[in-house]
Structures are given as structure tokens and as C-alpha cells.
Coordinates of C-alpha atoms in Angstrom, one line a residue:
X1 CA 18.3 30.1 -64.3
X2 CA 20.8 29.9 -67.1
X3 CA 22.2 26.5 -67.6
X4 CA 25.7 28.2 -67.8
X5 CA 25.4 29.3 -64.3
X6 CA 27.6 27.3 -61.8
X7 CA 27.4 26.3 -58.3
X8 CA 29.5 24.8 -55.6
X9 CA 28.9 24.0 -51.9
X10 CA 31.4 25.5 -49.6
X11 CA 31.4 24.4 -46.0
X12 CA 30.8 26.9 -43.2
X13 CA 30.1 29.8 -45.9
X14 CA 27.9 28.1 -48.3
X15 CA 29.5 28.3 -51.7
X16 CA 27.9 27.0 -54.8
X17 CA 28.7 26.2 -58.6
X18 CA 25.9 24.8 -60.5
X19 CA 25.9 23.6 -64.1
X20 CA 23.1 21.8 -65.8
X21 CA 24.6 19.4 -68.3
X22 CA 28.5 20.1 -68.3
X23 CA 31.3 19.0 -65.8
X24 CA 33.4 22.2 -66.1
X25 CA 33.0 25.9 -66.8
X26 CA 35.0 27.9 -69.5
X27 CA 37.5 28.7 -66.6
X28 CA 38.3 25.1 -66.0
X29 CA 36.3 24.8 -62.5
X30 CA 34.6 21.6 -61.6
X31 CA 30.8 21.9 -61.5
X32 CA 27.8 19.8 -60.7
X33 CA 26.8 17.2 -63.2
X34 CA 23.0 17.6 -62.4
X35 CA 21.1 20.3 -60.5
X36 CA 19.4 17.7 -58.2
X37 CA 23.1 16.8 -57.0
X38 CA 23.6 20.4 -55.9
X39 CA 20.3 20.5 -54.3
X40 CA 20.8 17.5 -52.4
X41 CA 24.2 18.5 -51.3
X42 CA 22.7 21.7 -49.7
X43 CA 19.8 20.0 -48.0
X44 CA 22.5 17.4 -46.7
X45 CA 24.7 20.3 -45.5
X46 CA 21.8 22.0 -43.8
X47 CA 20.4 19.1 -41.9
X48 CA 23.0 17.3 -39.7
X49 CA 23.3 15.5 -36.5
X50 CA 22.8 18.6 -34.3
X51 CA 19.1 18.8 -35.6
X52 CA 18.5 15.4 -34.5
X53 CA 19.4 15.6 -30.8
X54 CA 19.5 19.4 -30.1
X55 CA 16.2 20.7 -31.6
X56 CA 13.9 18.3 -29.7
X57 CA 15.6 19.3 -26.5
X58 CA 15.5 22.8 -27.1
X59 CA 11.9 22.8 -28.1
X60 CA 10.9 20.8 -25.2
X61 CA 12.8 23.2 -22.8
X62 CA 11.3 26.4 -24.3
X63 CA 7.6 25.7 -24.1
X64 CA 6.9 23.0 -26.6
X65 CA 4.5 24.3 -29.5
X66 CA 5.1 28.0 -28.2
X67 CA 8.8 27.8 -29.1
X68 CA 7.9 27.6 -32.8
X69 CA 6.8 31.3 -32.7
X70 CA 10.3 32.7 -32.1
X71 CA 11.9 29.9 -34.0
X72 CA 10.0 30.6 -37.2
X73 CA 10.4 34.5 -36.7
X74 CA 14.0 34.0 -36.5
X75 CA 14.1 31.6 -39.3
X76 CA 12.2 34.2 -41.7
X77 CA 14.2 37.2 -40.7
X78 CA 17.5 36.0 -39.7
X79 CA 18.5 32.6 -40.9
X80 CA 16.6 32.4 -44.4
X81 CA 18.3 35.7 -45.8
X82 CA 21.8 34.9 -44.7
X83 CA 21.3 31.4 -46.3
X84 CA 20.0 33.1 -49.6
X85 CA 22.9 35.5 -49.4
X86 CA 25.6 32.8 -49.1
X87 CA 24.2 31.0 -52.0
X88 CA 24.1 33.8 -54.3
X89 CA 27.4 35.0 -53.3
X90 CA 29.1 31.6 -54.2
X91 CA 27.0 31.3 -57.2
X92 CA 27.9 34.7 -58.8
X93 CA 31.6 34.8 -58.0
X94 CA 32.4 31.0 -58.2
X95 CA 35.3 31.4 -55.9
X96 CA 36.4 29.4 -52.9
X97 CA 36.5 31.1 -49.3
X98 CA 39.7 32.5 -49.9
X99 CA 39.6 34.2 -53.3
X100 CA 36.0 35.3 -53.1
X101 CA 36.8 38.1 -50.7
X102 CA 39.2 39.6 -53.2
X103 CA 36.3 40.2 -55.4
X104 CA 34.1 42.0 -52.9
X105 CA 36.6 43.8 -51.0
X106 CA 35.5 47.6 -51.3
X107 CA 39.0 49.0 -52.0
X108 CA 39.2 46.6 -55.2
X109 CA 36.4 48.4 -56.8
X110 CA 37.2 51.2 -59.4
X111 CA 40.0 50.8 -62.0
X112 CA 42.5 52.9 -60.1
X113 CA 42.2 51.0 -57.0
X114 CA 42.4 47.7 -58.7
X115 CA 45.7 48.7 -60.4
X116 CA 47.0 50.0 -57.1
X117 CA 46.2 46.7 -55.3
X118 CA 47.4 44.3 -57.9
X119 CA 50.7 46.0 -57.8
X120 CA 51.1 46.2 -53.9
X121 CA 49.7 42.8 -53.2
X122 CA 51.0 39.8 -55.2
X123 CA 48.2 37.2 -56.0
X124 CA 49.2 35.1 -53.2
X125 CA 49.0 37.8 -50.6
X126 CA 45.7 39.4 -51.6
X127 CA 43.4 37.3 -49.9
X128 CA 41.4 38.6 -47.0
X129 CA 42.0 37.2 -43.5
X130 CA 38.5 36.1 -43.4
X131 CA 39.0 33.1 -45.9
X132 CA 41.8 31.7 -43.8
X133 CA 39.8 32.0 -40.5
X134 CA 37.0 30.0 -42.3
X135 CA 39.6 27.4 -43.5
X136 CA 40.9 27.0 -39.8
X137 CA 37.6 26.7 -38.4
X138 CA 36.7 23.9 -40.8
X139 CA 40.0 22.2 -39.9
X140 CA 39.2 22.2 -36.2
X141 CA 35.5 21.0 -36.8
X142 CA 36.9 18.2 -39.0
X143 CA 39.1 17.1 -36.0
X144 CA 36.1 16.1 -33.9
X145 CA 33.0 16.0 -35.9
X146 CA 34.0 12.8 -37.6
X147 CA 34.7 11.3 -34.2
X148 CA 31.0 11.6 -33.5
X149 CA 30.3 9.9 -37.0
X150 CA 32.7 7.2 -35.6
X151 CA 30.7 6.8 -32.5
X152 CA 27.6 6.0 -34.6
X153 CA 29.7 3.6 -36.9
X154 CA 30.6 1.9 -33.5
X155 CA 26.9 1.6 -32.5
X156 CA 26.0 0.4 -36.1
X157 CA 28.4 -2.7 -35.8
X158 CA 27.5 -3.3 -32.2
X159 CA 23.8 -3.6 -33.5
X160 CA 24.3 -6.7 -35.3
X161 CA 23.7 -9.2 -32.8
X162 CA 20.7 -11.0 -31.4
X163 CA 20.4 -8.6 -28.3
X164 CA 21.4 -5.0 -28.1
X165 CA 24.4 -4.7 -25.6
X166 CA 22.9 -1.7 -23.8
X167 CA 19.6 -3.4 -22.7
X168 CA 20.7 -5.1 -19.5
X169 CA 23.1 -4.7 -16.7
X170 CA 24.8 -8.1 -16.9
X171 CA 27.8 -7.1 -18.9
X172 CA 31.5 -6.7 -17.8
X173 CA 31.3 -2.9 -18.1
X174 CA 28.3 -2.5 -15.8
X175 CA 28.4 -1.2 -12.2
X176 CA 26.3 -2.0 -9.2
X177 CA 24.2 1.2 -9.8
X178 CA 22.9 0.1 -13.1
X179 CA 19.4 -0.7 -13.2
X180 CA 17.6 -2.2 -16.2
X181 CA 14.2 -0.7 -17.1
X182 CA 11.5 -2.2 -15.0
X183 CA 7.7 -2.7 -15.5
X184 CA 7.3 0.5 -13.1
X185 CA 8.7 3.1 -15.5
X186 CA 7.9 6.0 -13.4
X187 CA 10.0 4.7 -10.5
X188 CA 12.8 3.7 -12.8
X189 CA 12.7 7.4 -14.4
X190 CA 12.7 9.0 -10.8
X191 CA 15.8 6.9 -10.1
X192 CA 17.6 7.9 -13.0
X193 CA 16.9 11.5 -12.8
X194 CA 17.9 11.5 -9.1
X195 CA 21.3 9.9 -9.9
X196 CA 20.7 7.0 -7.6
X197 CA 20.7 4.6 -10.5
X198 CA 22.2 4.7 -13.9
X199 CA 20.7 3.2 -17.1
X200 CA 22.3 0.4 -19.1
X201 CA 22.5 2.8 -22.2
X202 CA 24.3 5.4 -20.2
X203 CA 26.9 3.0 -18.9
X204 CA 27.3 1.4 -22.2
X205 CA 28.1 4.7 -23.9
X206 CA 30.3 6.1 -21.0
X207 CA 32.0 2.8 -19.9
X208 CA 32.1 0.5 -22.9
X209 CA 32.3 2.9 -26.0
X210 CA 34.2 5.7 -24.6
X211 CA 35.6 4.1 -21.6
X212 CA 36.0 7.6 -20.0
X213 CA 35.8 6.1 -16.5
X214 CA 39.6 5.1 -17.1
X215 CA 40.5 8.7 -17.6
X216 CA 40.5 11.3 -14.8
X217 CA 40.6 14.4 -17.2
X218 CA 42.2 15.9 -20.1
X219 CA 45.7 15.7 -18.5
X220 CA 45.2 12.0 -18.4
X221 CA 43.9 10.7 -21.6
X222 CA 45.2 7.3 -21.5
X223 CA 45.9 5.2 -24.7
X224 CA 44.2 5.2 -28.1
X225 CA 41.2 2.7 -28.1
X226 CA 41.7 0.6 -31.1
X227 CA 38.0 0.0 -32.1
X228 CA 37.2 3.6 -32.0
X229 CA 40.4 4.5 -34.1
X230 CA 39.3 1.9 -36.6
X231 CA 35.8 3.2 -36.8
X232 CA 37.2 6.8 -37.2
X233 CA 39.6 5.4 -40.0
X234 CA 36.5 3.9 -41.8
X235 CA 34.8 7.3 -41.8
X236 CA 37.8 9.3 -43.2
X237 CA 37.9 6.5 -45.8
X238 CA 34.4 7.1 -46.8
X239 CA 35.1 11.0 -46.8
X240 CA 38.2 10.7 -49.0
X241 CA 36.5 8.8 -51.6
X242 CA 33.5 11.0 -51.7
X243 CA 35.7 14.2 -52.0
X244 CA 38.9 13.3 -53.8
X245 CA 37.2 13.9 -57.3
X246 CA 35.5 16.9 -56.2
X247 CA 31.8 17.4 -57.2
X248 CA 32.1 14.4 -59.6
X249 CA 32.5 12.2 -56.5
X250 CA 30.5 14.2 -54.0
X251 CA 27.5 14.5 -56.4
X252 CA 27.4 10.7 -56.3
X253 CA 27.6 10.1 -52.6
X254 CA 24.9 12.7 -51.7
X255 CA 22.2 10.5 -53.5
X256 CA 22.7 8.2 -50.5
X257 CA 23.7 10.6 -47.6
X258 CA 20.9 13.2 -48.4
X259 CA 18.0 11.0 -49.1
X260 CA 18.5 8.1 -46.8
X261 CA 18.1 10.0 -43.7
X262 CA 14.6 11.2 -44.7
X263 CA 13.6 7.7 -45.6
X264 CA 14.6 6.4 -42.2
X265 CA 13.0 9.5 -40.4
X266 CA 9.8 8.6 -42.2
X267 CA 10.0 5.1 -41.2
X268 CA 10.6 5.8 -37.6
X269 CA 7.7 8.3 -37.6
X270 CA 5.3 5.6 -38.7
X271 CA 6.7 3.4 -36.3
X272 CA 6.5 5.8 -33.5
X273 CA 2.8 6.8 -34.3
X274 CA 1.9 3.1 -34.0
X275 CA 3.4 2.8 -30.4
X276 CA 0.8 2.7 -27.5
X277 CA 0.3 6.2 -26.1
X278 CA 2.1 7.9 -28.9
X279 CA -0.7 10.5 -29.2
X280 CA -0.4 11.6 -25.4
X281 CA 3.4 11.8 -25.9
X282 CA 3.2 14.2 -28.8
X283 CA 0.5 16.5 -27.2
X284 CA 2.8 16.6 -24.0
X285 CA 5.7 17.5 -26.1
X286 CA 4.0 20.2 -28.2
X287 CA 1.5 21.7 -25.9
X288 CA 2.3 25.3 -25.9
X289 CA 3.4 27.0 -22.8
X290 CA 2.8 30.7 -23.8
X291 CA 4.2 32.1 -20.6
X292 CA 7.7 30.9 -21.8
X293 CA 7.8 33.6 -24.5
X294 CA 8.2 36.2 -21.9
X295 CA 11.6 34.7 -20.9
X296 CA 14.4 36.2 -23.2
X297 CA 16.3 33.1 -23.1
X298 CA 13.7 31.4 -25.2
X299 CA 14.2 34.2 -27.9
X300 CA 18.2 33.6 -27.6
X301 CA 17.7 29.9 -27.9
X302 CA 15.5 30.3 -31.1
X303 CA 18.1 32.6 -32.8
X304 CA 21.0 30.3 -32.0
X305 CA 19.2 27.0 -33.0
X306 CA 18.6 28.8 -36.5
X307 CA 22.2 29.4 -36.9
X308 CA 23.0 26.1 -35.4
X309 CA 20.8 24.4 -38.0
X310 CA 22.2 26.1 -40.8
X311 CA 25.9 25.7 -40.2
X312 CA 27.9 22.8 -38.7
X313 CA 30.2 23.1 -35.9
X314 CA 28.1 25.6 -33.6
X315 CA 28.0 23.9 -30.3
X316 CA 27.3 20.7 -31.8
X317 CA 28.9 18.7 -29.0
X318 CA 28.2 20.7 -26.1
X319 CA 24.6 19.6 -26.4
X320 CA 25.8 16.1 -26.2
X321 CA 26.6 16.2 -22.7
X322 CA 23.4 17.7 -21.3
X323 CA 20.4 16.2 -23.5
X324 CA 22.5 13.1 -24.3
X325 CA 19.8 12.0 -26.8
X326 CA 21.7 10.4 -29.6
X327 CA 23.9 7.9 -27.7
X328 CA 22.1 7.5 -24.5
X329 CA 18.3 8.4 -24.6
X330 CA 17.6 7.2 -28.3
X331 CA 19.3 3.8 -27.7
X332 CA 17.6 3.4 -24.5
X333 CA 14.2 4.1 -26.2
X334 CA 15.0 1.8 -29.1
X335 CA 16.0 -1.1 -26.7
X336 CA 12.4 -1.1 -25.6
X337 CA 10.8 -1.4 -29.0
X338 CA 9.7 -4.8 -30.6
X339 CA 12.4 -5.6 -33.4
X340 CA 15.0 -3.5 -31.4
X341 CA 17.9 -4.7 -33.6
X342 CA 16.4 -3.6 -36.7
X343 CA 15.5 -0.3 -35.5
X344 CA 18.8 0.3 -34.0
X345 CA 20.6 -0.6 -37.3
X346 CA 18.2 1.7 -39.1
X347 CA 18.7 4.6 -36.6
X348 CA 22.5 4.7 -36.6
X349 CA 22.6 4.2 -40.4
X350 CA 20.8 7.3 -40.5
X351 CA 23.1 9.1 -38.1
X352 CA 26.2 8.2 -40.4
X353 CA 24.6 9.7 -43.4
X354 CA 23.4 12.9 -41.6
X355 CA 27.1 13.3 -40.3
X356 CA 28.8 12.5 -43.6
X357 CA 26.7 15.2 -45.6
X358 CA 27.9 17.8 -43.1
X359 CA 31.5 16.7 -42.9
X360 CA 31.6 16.8 -46.8
X361 CA 30.5 20.5 -46.6
X362 CA 33.1 21.5 -44.1
X363 CA 35.9 19.9 -45.7
X364 CA 35.0 20.8 -49.3
X365 CA 35.1 24.6 -48.0
X366 CA 38.8 24.1 -46.9
X367 CA 39.7 22.0 -50.1
X368 CA 37.9 24.3 -52.5
X369 CA 39.4 27.4 -50.9
X370 CA 43.0 26.1 -51.0
X371 CA 42.8 24.6 -54.6
X372 CA 41.3 28.0 -55.9
X373 CA 44.1 29.9 -54.2
X374 CA 46.8 27.6 -55.4
X375 CA 45.4 26.1 -58.7
X376 CA 48.8 25.1 -59.9
X377 CA 50.3 23.3 -56.9
X378 CA 47.1 21.8 -55.2
X379 CA 44.3 22.4 -57.8
X380 CA 45.8 20.1 -60.5
X381 CA 46.7 17.6 -57.9
X382 CA 43.6 17.4 -56.0
X383 CA 43.4 13.8 -55.3
X384 CA 46.8 13.9 -53.7
X385 CA 46.0 17.1 -51.7
X386 CA 42.8 15.7 -50.4
X387 CA 44.7 12.5 -49.3
X388 CA 47.4 14.3 -47.6
X389 CA 44.8 16.6 -45.8
X390 CA 42.7 13.6 -44.7
X391 CA 45.5 11.8 -43.2
X392 CA 46.7 15.0 -41.4
X393 CA 43.3 15.5 -39.9
X394 CA 42.9 11.8 -38.9
X395 CA 46.1 11.9 -36.9
X396 CA 45.0 15.1 -35.4
X397 CA 41.9 13.4 -34.5
X398 CA 43.4 10.3 -32.8
X399 CA 43.4 11.9 -29.4
X400 CA 39.7 12.1 -29.5
X401 CA 39.7 8.2 -29.7
X402 CA 41.4 7.8 -26.3
X403 CA 39.8 7.0 -23.1
X404 CA 39.8 10.5 -22.1
X405 CA 39.1 11.7 -25.7
X406 CA 35.8 13.0 -24.8
X407 CA 37.4 15.7 -22.9
X408 CA 39.5 16.8 -25.9
X409 CA 36.4 16.5 -28.4
X410 CA 34.4 19.0 -25.9
X411 CA 37.4 21.4 -25.9
X412 CA 37.8 21.4 -29.6
X413 CA 34.0 22.0 -30.1
X414 CA 33.7 24.6 -27.5
X415 CA 36.8 26.9 -28.6
X416 CA 37.5 25.7 -32.2
X417 CA 34.5 26.8 -34.3
X418 CA 31.7 27.6 -31.7
X419 CA 32.9 31.2 -30.9
X420 CA 34.9 31.7 -33.9
X421 CA 32.2 31.0 -36.4
X422 CA 29.9 33.6 -34.9
X423 CA 32.3 36.3 -35.3
X424 CA 33.4 35.2 -38.8
X425 CA 29.6 35.2 -40.2
X426 CA 29.1 38.6 -38.7
X427 CA 32.1 39.8 -40.5
X428 CA 30.9 38.2 -43.7
X429 CA 27.3 39.7 -43.3
X430 CA 28.9 43.1 -42.5
X431 CA 31.4 42.9 -45.6
X432 CA 28.5 41.8 -48.1
X433 CA 25.6 43.9 -46.7
X434 CA 27.5 47.3 -45.8
X435 CA 30.8 47.5 -47.3
X436 CA 30.1 45.6 -50.8
X437 CA 26.7 47.0 -50.5
X438 CA 23.2 45.5 -50.9
X439 CA 22.6 47.5 -54.1
X440 CA 25.8 46.1 -55.7
X441 CA 24.9 42.7 -54.5
X442 CA 21.5 42.8 -55.8
X443 CA 22.8 44.1 -59.2
X444 CA 24.8 40.8 -59.0
X445 CA 21.7 38.7 -58.6
X446 CA 19.9 40.5 -61.3
X447 CA 22.7 39.7 -63.8
X448 CA 22.7 36.3 -62.6
X449 CA 19.0 35.4 -62.3
X450 CA 17.4 38.1 -64.6
X451 CA 15.6 39.8 -61.6
X452 CA 16.6 41.9 -58.5
X453 CA 15.9 40.5 -55.0
X454 CA 12.6 41.8 -53.4
X455 CA 12.2 44.5 -50.8
X456 CA 12.1 41.8 -47.9
X457 CA 15.6 40.5 -49.0
X458 CA 16.8 44.0 -49.2
X459 CA 15.7 45.2 -45.7
X460 CA 16.6 41.8 -44.2
X461 CA 20.3 42.3 -45.5
X462 CA 20.6 45.8 -44.8
X463 CA 19.3 45.7 -41.0
X464 CA 18.1 42.3 -39.9
X465 CA 20.7 39.9 -40.8
X466 CA 23.9 41.7 -39.5
X467 CA 22.1 42.5 -36.3
X468 CA 20.9 38.9 -36.1
X469 CA 24.3 37.6 -35.9
X470 CA 25.7 40.4 -34.0
X471 CA 22.9 39.6 -31.2
X472 CA 23.9 35.9 -31.1
X473 CA 27.6 36.9 -30.9
X474 CA 27.2 39.6 -28.1
X475 CA 24.8 37.0 -26.1
X476 CA 27.3 34.2 -26.5
X477 CA 30.0 36.5 -25.0
X478 CA 28.0 37.7 -22.2
X479 CA 26.7 34.3 -20.9
X480 CA 30.2 32.9 -21.5
X481 CA 31.3 30.4 -18.9
X482 CA 34.5 28.3 -18.8
X483 CA 33.8 24.8 -20.2
X484 CA 32.6 21.9 -17.7
X485 CA 31.4 18.5 -18.2
X486 CA 28.9 17.6 -15.6
X487 CA 31.3 17.7 -12.4
X488 CA 34.6 17.9 -14.2
X489 CA 36.1 21.3 -14.3
X490 CA 38.8 21.8 -17.0
X491 CA 42.1 23.1 -15.7
X492 CA 43.3 26.7 -16.5
X493 CA 45.7 25.6 -19.0
X494 CA 43.1 23.7 -21.0
X495 CA 41.0 26.8 -21.0
X496 CA 44.0 28.9 -22.3
X497 CA 44.8 26.3 -25.0
X498 CA 41.0 26.7 -25.9
X499 CA 41.3 30.5 -26.3
X500 CA 44.3 30.0 -28.3
X501 CA 42.4 27.8 -30.9
X502 CA 39.7 30.5 -31.0
X503 CA 42.2 33.3 -31.6
X504 CA 44.3 31.0 -34.2
X505 CA 41.5 31.6 -36.5
X506 CA 40.1 35.1 -35.6
X507 CA 43.7 36.6 -35.6
X508 CA 43.8 36.5 -39.5
X509 CA 41.0 39.2 -39.8
X510 CA 42.7 42.0 -37.8
X511 CA 46.1 40.9 -39.0
X512 CA 45.1 41.4 -42.8
X513 CA 43.4 44.7 -42.0
X514 CA 46.5 46.0 -40.5
X515 CA 48.7 44.7 -43.2
X516 CA 46.5 46.2 -45.7
X517 CA 46.5 49.6 -44.2
X518 CA 50.3 49.6 -43.7
X519 CA 51.1 48.1 -47.2
X520 CA 48.9 50.4 -49.1
X521 CA 50.8 53.5 -50.4
X522 CA 49.8 56.9 -49.1
X523 CA 48.9 58.4 -45.8
X524 CA 46.3 57.0 -43.3
X525 CA 43.9 59.9 -44.3
X526 CA 44.3 58.7 -48.0
X527 CA 43.5 55.1 -47.3
X528 CA 40.5 56.3 -45.1
X529 CA 39.2 58.5 -48.1
X530 CA 39.3 55.3 -50.4
X531 CA 37.2 53.3 -47.8
X532 CA 34.9 56.2 -47.4
X533 CA 34.6 56.6 -51.1
X534 CA 33.7 53.0 -51.7
X535 CA 31.2 53.0 -48.7
X536 CA 29.3 55.7 -50.5
X537 CA 29.2 53.6 -53.6
X538 CA 27.5 50.8 -51.7

């Protein structure tokens, strides 16, 4: 790869700008100081909190080791080609999520059509609605994802004591149904699963950290919990000083946030392998249940998990209310280990670094997109813009720190990014693979790298990748159910607000298409002819 090639990480659609030894390109764009910093940023973006709590549960539920078969197939033929496509797209065009779509829009190909479009659409009006959809999705994600990181910060501070606060039932927040882990673990497990007793870790999370018992639902949020709001403020402070200088500051932060989780995971792996019965546990977890492969939901889960793993914001918190691994089961397991305080500090430090990496990617997409689109008003004043944006998102996120904040958080996750991102990525795949064309895209890759993508990538981009995303989207719509949390049913007005959030991002795509057709001179047949001509060129 040439040393002049630049790369930048964009949030939901990964955008990259890489430069080997310089800080800016000839067009004044910021770039990564070192290739390793870009690589660490990509790794940190792709591995987030969801990988820690969702994959173990999904794998166990869908047949243990047998689940790895559909998972790897979906990864090879669906996830990996899309990941490569987005990296190459951002690297070649070196644009934010707003301006990049101008460059690959079919009607902008050919000198005649370019002159027509530049005349009809002033620069600030030419961007595709897809870019704005991505920005709004990133905004919703930032409003709740950072709250989850704030929970981890809360647990980290709570771990600095002689005894972890979720090990016993002798605390002010505990109820009579709380039962500490007894020597007869099988009896204890049965009581917890039957709901006759609750674990101290569950009560600590629900009644001490969230204090959700003081709220009756989303229409009764209660006051802001000061300790959580301060933890959230600390998270946003870290985010600001990691993003305010662009890749100059982010490149330094990823050395910690991308590497530390793997060191901690390795340490936890070694410690876990030394525990009594670890071999039996691993065999029980990974023992293949081949009959599960006949169940279509296993293949659906494999496809969604791949997409979930490669992009933040897809159902992240919905998994929290059913496996409950991160803030209930994991702390519960840590409390039974020798040296539990040390392991708790280590574990929650890892969660914080995992979460920060992903939130860096999501916000950088929004920041870069806006700075690229408005270089004079925002791009030249990035520090002020990032500061104003972080303050705005923090204020919007404060309701998630109330007693009923978990209801708000779940609503934001279910209707903010989750449904929207599926459709957005499908449109992105169709735009690049079918409208812009894989042949033209392959030519771009050849100019950039010196060789064309192989047959595997061409077939995947032409057929498998768009259909892969379409399959997930249709599946999500077919199996859609109104949001519930255990026994709590959201009121109709809350569901309506949720769909308004979903449409607030998706509406920009059809609005831009309609505007495009109406504002372009000539009859509808002429506009259609232009589209057909460009499609043939693909």
C-alpha cells in the first residue's frame, strides 16, 4: 500500500484514512500518524461490549460448538465482504459519511451529469439522505451506549473495597428474597432460576446501581441519580479528550483502549483454566448439538451475530435484559473467586476500554461527516464543535441515569439504531454493489492497491452481501414484537415515540430521492433514462 494512501475510521460505516508518516494529506485532511494506530482503532471498533455478553449466550443457546458452523459461514460470505467493502470505500474516497455518497451516486457519473447536478444542487444540498441517516443513528446510539460504559465505571469504583458489595444479602438495598450463594450450588441455582429467590448480584444491579424499583415505568422516571450522572460525565470527558483533536488524539487513546481488553481477557482465560472443574465447564459449553442446525433460528442468530459483532448499536442492550451476563452473572462469578476484588477491578476496567473504543467509532462518524460537509464552519473549529456536541449528547443522555432510566435506555436501543441500521446498511450495500457497480468499485481498489479484488469478493459483493443484509432486515421485521422488559409492557405512546425515532433517521433516504427526482430538470422519463444508463455502466 502506498504511503500516501490515507484512512479514517467512520462509525457505523467504517471510514478510513491512513498515512504512514505524515499527519495531513494534500487536501488538508487529518490522517493517522502510524499504520498501527489505524489498525488498533479498527480492532477496537469491531470488538465491543456486545461481544462479551451476547456471543457466549447466543452460542450456548444455539447448540454450543455446532453454532460455530453457521457462524463461520455467515462471517466468511456475509460479514467479511461488507467489512472489506467499507474499509476500501472510505480509504479510496477519503470522505465523511455525508460527502462520500455524492462521489458514488450513479447520476454524478459522466461529465454531462456532473455539470447538471452541480448546477441544480448547491454543495450543501447535494448530499444523499443516507449520510444523514447514519449521523442520526450515531447520535441515538451515543445517547445510551455511553450510559452502559458509565455503569461499568460505577462498578469499577465500587470494587475498590475489602469486600465486593454484591457478595452478601446484608445491605440496605437487599430484600427478603435475596439469597447468598450457598455450599449447595445446585439448590441455589434452582431457586434463582425458579424465581423464588434473587441473587445478591442481581439485587445490587437493579436496586443499588439502577434503583429501578423506585420507578413504575417509562412514564415515572423519577429524579436523576447523582452517582450515575457523574460516572456518565466522566465517560464523556474521556470521549471528548480522545476525539477533540481528531486522529491525533484518538490514535493515542487506542493504544490503551484497544490493547488492554485483550491483555485482560488473556489473564482471565489463564485464571479460568486454573479453576476446579474448568475442563468440564468448557466441554459442556462447547459440546456440539448438531440437531440444532435444523432450526432456522440458529442460522438467523448466526447472521445477526455477525452483523452485531461488526457494528455497534445493533440490539446491544436488548441482550442485557435476558442473558444479563455483564452486570449480574459475571459479577456473581467474580465474587466466588479468590482475590475477587482484584478480578472485579480488572474485569470492569476491560469493559470500559471495550466500550470506549466503540463509542469513539460511532461519534467519529458523526463528527467527521459534519466537518467534511461544513469545513469552514465546523472543520476549522473542531475542538469547539466536538465540545458542543458532547455537551448536547450528555444532556440528552441524562434521562438514562434516572431511576427509570433503564426503560429509556432500552427504548433508545430498540428503536434508535437497531432497526434503522439494518436498512441503512442494506441501502449502502445496494448503492455500492449494484448502482455504483462492483466493476467500477474494483477499478477503484486496483488504482489504490495495485491489484483487483479476487473472484470471491466480486461474487460476494454482487450477490451474497446485499442479500445477506436484506435477509437480516426482513427477518427482523417478520419477527418484530413490541418492546417489553421482563413483565413490563411499554405503553402505546412509548412505542409510538420509538417508531418516530426510527423514522427520523430513515426518512432522509426517501426524502432525498423524491427531492432529487423533482429538482432534476427534465421529465421523469429522462431522469429514468439517466438512471438506466448509469446502471448499464455498472
